Amino acid sequence: MLSSFARPAGAALRRSLSTSAQNNAKVAVLGASGGIGQPLSLLLKNSPLVSRLTLYDIAHTPGVGADLSHIETRAKVKGYMGPEQLPDCLKGCDVVVIPAGVPRKPGMTRDDLFNTNATIVATLATACAKHCPEAAICIIANPVNSTIPITSEVFKKQGVYNPNKIFGVTTLDIVRANTFVAELKGLDPARVNVPVIGGHAGKTIIPLISQCTPKVEFPEDQLTTLTGRIQEAGTEVVKAKAGAGSATLSMAYAGARFVFSVVDAMNGKEGVVECSFVRSEETECSYFSTPLLLGKKGIEKNLGIGKVSPFEEKMIAEAIPELKASIKKGEDFVKNMK
Ligand SMILES: NC(=O)c1ccc[n+]([C@@H]2O[C@H](COP(=O)([O-])OP(=O)(O)OC[C@H]3O[C@@H](n4cnc5c(N)ncnc54)[C@H](O)[C@@H]3O)[C@@H](O)[C@H]2O)c1
């Protein structure tokens, strides 16, 4: 079933860098001065899909904005700094991407970021709900398994909730899975598509190697090692950066790929599929990542989990308690917010 939509998803980034399609998406990046925010903003500025790029952060956005604004592409760029400038950054936006928040240091889990990032995401989501309630909201800030429930609860509180437009960006897990499978099998990574479902933390990251296109097979021990590497790939980068943060460049690529897919679908392109952590009825968790067919109004159809192997079935069952706890933690945070 999935294979009819398979891949090309990842082609979105390359496509938007190489075609002359003229489109008019107004995109905001919140946390634009950060490790992810800057290269992500560069990729967005480089795209003909984007006509206006507004950059918000609590520091350095005038400089980042001035720098990017000299690039000879059509997107008009402006930097906004501090909460009083946030409304103007958001007004009229079609898509808002949020990489604001602290990243992991060695030894930390994504959940360890909760205390700091929950407040940041709730504050920014409240501003989005007030100033661009119709925009597609793409959350990169971790822990994604909690920040999506937080964003959803904030939008509900403001009376503007649309579950089809709130996305947890898990694209980096798919990008990594495609790369690692291609390395092992000597394939072109651009032609590999591994759906990754569940959530975005450790064991909740569930690569469906059995649904990979082209079809690939691994002996059991290699499959276990490969799955573990995909689940811990973020930690691989955190360790290698040795205290200087987590994935930023690959995340910027993945974030841009996701935004371009959302914009392509909004522009009427058919058959655009991305996995994302969203409100879901596919399992007993109220949020879950599965492949989604995107359309003009956000999620057009949830394509579901599809046929999985016993190995994958077991991973799904094991992920559910952790996912439920992270979702509840996010929801409770907003309930207790003043
Ligand atoms: N979804 C994923 O796959 C994925 C992958 C990597 C990192 N992340 C997450 O992305 C987030 C950002 O990572 P990074 O490496 O860019 O961090 P960073 O520290 O380099 O940048 C974060 C930026 O957010 C800004 N910021 C802080 N509070 C803010 C606020 N209230 N409003 C606006 N901006 C604010 C900071 O000034 C900074 O510029 C982290 O939470 C990290 O865990 C997610």
CSV table of N, CA and C and ligand atoms in Angstrom, one decimal, residues 30-31 33-37 56-59 99-104 113 117 120 124 140-142 144 169 172 200 246-248 251, ligand 1:
chain,number,residue,atom,x,y,z
A,30,LEU,N,11.1,30.1,14.3
A,30,LEU,CA,11.2,30.6,15.7
A,30,LEU,C,12.4,29.8,16.4
A,31,GLY,N,13.4,30.6,16.8
A,31,GLY,CA,14.6,29.9,17.2
A,31,GLY,C,15.7,30.0,16.1
A,33,SER,N,18.2,31.8,15.4
A,33,SER,CA,19.6,32.1,15.5
A,33,SER,C,20.4,30.9,16.0
A,34,GLY,N,19.7,29.8,16.2
A,34,GLY,CA,20.4,28.7,16.8
A,34,GLY,C,21.1,27.8,15.9
A,35,GLY,N,21.6,26.7,16.4
A,35,GLY,CA,22.4,25.7,15.6
A,35,GLY,C,21.6,25.1,14.5
A,36,ILE,N,20.3,24.8,14.7
A,36,ILE,CA,19.5,24.4,13.7
A,36,ILE,C,18.9,25.6,12.9
A,37,GLY,N,18.5,26.6,13.7
A,37,GLY,CA,17.7,27.7,13.0
A,37,GLY,C,18.5,28.3,11.9
A,56,TYR,N,12.6,34.6,14.0
A,56,TYR,CA,12.4,35.1,15.3
A,56,TYR,C,13.4,34.4,16.3
A,57,ASP,N,13.9,35.1,17.3
A,57,ASP,CA,14.7,34.5,18.3
A,57,ASP,C,14.7,35.5,19.5
A,58,ILE,N,15.3,35.1,20.6
A,58,ILE,CA,15.5,36.1,21.7
A,58,ILE,C,16.8,36.8,21.5
A,59,ALA,N,17.6,36.3,20.6
A,59,ALA,CA,19.0,37.0,20.4
A,59,ALA,C,19.4,36.8,18.9
A,99,PRO,N,12.4,25.5,16.0
A,99,PRO,CA,13.6,24.8,16.5
A,99,PRO,C,14.1,25.5,17.8
A,100,ALA,N,13.3,26.4,18.4
A,100,ALA,CA,13.7,27.1,19.6
A,100,ALA,C,13.8,26.1,20.8
A,101,GLY,N,14.8,26.3,21.6
A,101,GLY,CA,14.9,25.5,22.8
A,101,GLY,C,16.3,24.9,23.0
A,102,VAL,N,16.6,24.4,24.2
A,102,VAL,CA,18.0,23.9,24.5
A,102,VAL,C,18.2,22.5,23.9
A,103,PRO,N,19.4,22.2,23.4
A,103,PRO,CA,19.7,20.9,22.9
A,103,PRO,C,20.3,20.0,24.0
A,104,ARG,N,20.4,18.7,23.7
A,104,ARG,CA,21.0,17.8,24.7
A,104,ARG,C,22.5,18.0,24.8
A,113,LEU,N,15.2,17.6,28.7
A,113,LEU,CA,15.0,18.9,28.2
A,113,LEU,C,13.6,19.5,28.5
A,117,ASN,N,12.3,23.3,27.7
A,117,ASN,CA,11.7,23.5,26.4
A,117,ASN,C,10.1,23.5,26.5
A,120,ILE,N,9.2,27.1,26.7
A,120,ILE,CA,9.5,27.9,25.4
A,120,ILE,C,8.4,27.5,24.4
A,124,LEU,N,5.6,30.0,22.6
A,124,LEU,CA,5.6,30.3,21.2
A,124,LEU,C,4.4,29.8,20.5
A,140,ILE,N,10.2,21.2,16.0
A,140,ILE,CA,11.5,20.5,16.0
A,140,ILE,C,11.9,20.3,17.5
A,141,ALA,N,11.6,21.3,18.3
A,141,ALA,CA,12.1,21.3,19.7
A,141,ALA,C,11.7,20.0,20.5
A,142,ASN,N,12.7,19.5,21.1
A,142,ASN,CA,12.5,18.3,21.9
A,142,ASN,C,12.0,18.5,23.3
A,144,VAL,N,10.0,15.9,21.4
A,144,VAL,CA,8.9,16.0,20.5
A,144,VAL,C,7.7,15.2,21.0
A,169,VAL,N,8.2,17.1,14.0
A,169,VAL,CA,9.2,16.8,12.9
A,169,VAL,C,10.1,15.7,13.3
A,172,LEU,N,14.2,13.6,10.6
A,172,LEU,CA,15.6,13.2,10.7
A,172,LEU,C,15.8,11.7,10.9
A,200,HIS,N,9.7,10.2,18.8
A,200,HIS,CA,11.0,10.6,18.5
A,200,HIS,C,11.9,10.6,19.7
A,246,SER,N,23.6,19.1,19.8
A,246,SER,CA,23.1,17.9,19.1
A,246,SER,C,23.1,18.1,17.6
A,247,ALA,N,22.4,17.3,16.9
A,247,ALA,CA,22.4,17.4,15.4
A,247,ALA,C,21.8,18.7,15.0
A,248,THR,N,22.5,19.4,14.2
A,248,THR,CA,22.1,20.7,13.7
A,248,THR,C,22.0,20.8,12.2
A,251,MET,N,19.7,18.1,10.9
A,251,MET,CA,18.4,18.4,11.3
A,251,MET,C,17.8,19.6,10.4
B,1,LIG,N1,13.2,16.9,16.1
B,1,LIG,C1,14.5,16.5,15.9
B,1,LIG,O1,14.8,15.5,15.2
B,1,LIG,C2,15.6,17.3,16.6
B,1,LIG,C3,16.9,17.0,16.2
B,1,LIG,C4,17.9,17.8,16.8
B,1,LIG,C5,17.6,18.8,17.7
B,1,LIG,N2,16.3,19.0,18.1
B,1,LIG,C6,16.0,20.0,19.1
B,1,LIG,O2,15.9,21.3,18.5
B,1,LIG,C7,16.1,22.3,19.5
B,1,LIG,C8,17.1,23.3,19.1
B,1,LIG,O3,18.4,22.7,18.9
B,1,LIG,P1,19.7,23.6,18.5
B,1,LIG,O4,20.8,22.7,18.4
B,1,LIG,O5,19.3,24.5,17.4
B,1,LIG,O6,19.8,24.5,19.8
B,1,LIG,P2,20.6,26.0,20.0
B,1,LIG,O7,20.7,26.2,21.4
B,1,LIG,O8,21.7,26.0,19.1
B,1,LIG,O9,19.5,27.0,19.4
B,1,LIG,C9,18.3,27.2,20.1
B,1,LIG,C10,17.8,28.6,19.8
B,1,LIG,O10,16.6,28.8,20.4
B,1,LIG,C11,16.6,30.2,20.9
B,1,LIG,N3,15.6,30.3,22.0
B,1,LIG,C12,15.7,30.0,23.3
B,1,LIG,N4,14.5,30.4,23.9
B,1,LIG,C13,13.8,31.0,23.0
B,1,LIG,C14,12.5,31.6,23.0
B,1,LIG,N5,11.8,31.6,24.1
B,1,LIG,N6,12.0,32.1,21.9
B,1,LIG,C15,12.7,32.0,20.7
B,1,LIG,N7,13.9,31.4,20.6
B,1,LIG,C16,14.4,30.9,21.7
B,1,LIG,C17,18.0,30.4,21.4
B,1,LIG,O11,18.3,31.8,21.5
B,1,LIG,C18,18.8,29.7,20.3
B,1,LIG,O12,19.1,30.6,19.3
B,1,LIG,C19,16.5,21.5,20.8
B,1,LIG,O13,15.3,21.3,21.6
B,1,LIG,C20,16.9,20.1,20.2
B,1,LIG,O14,16.7,19.1,21.2
B,1,LIG,C21,15.3,18.2,17.5
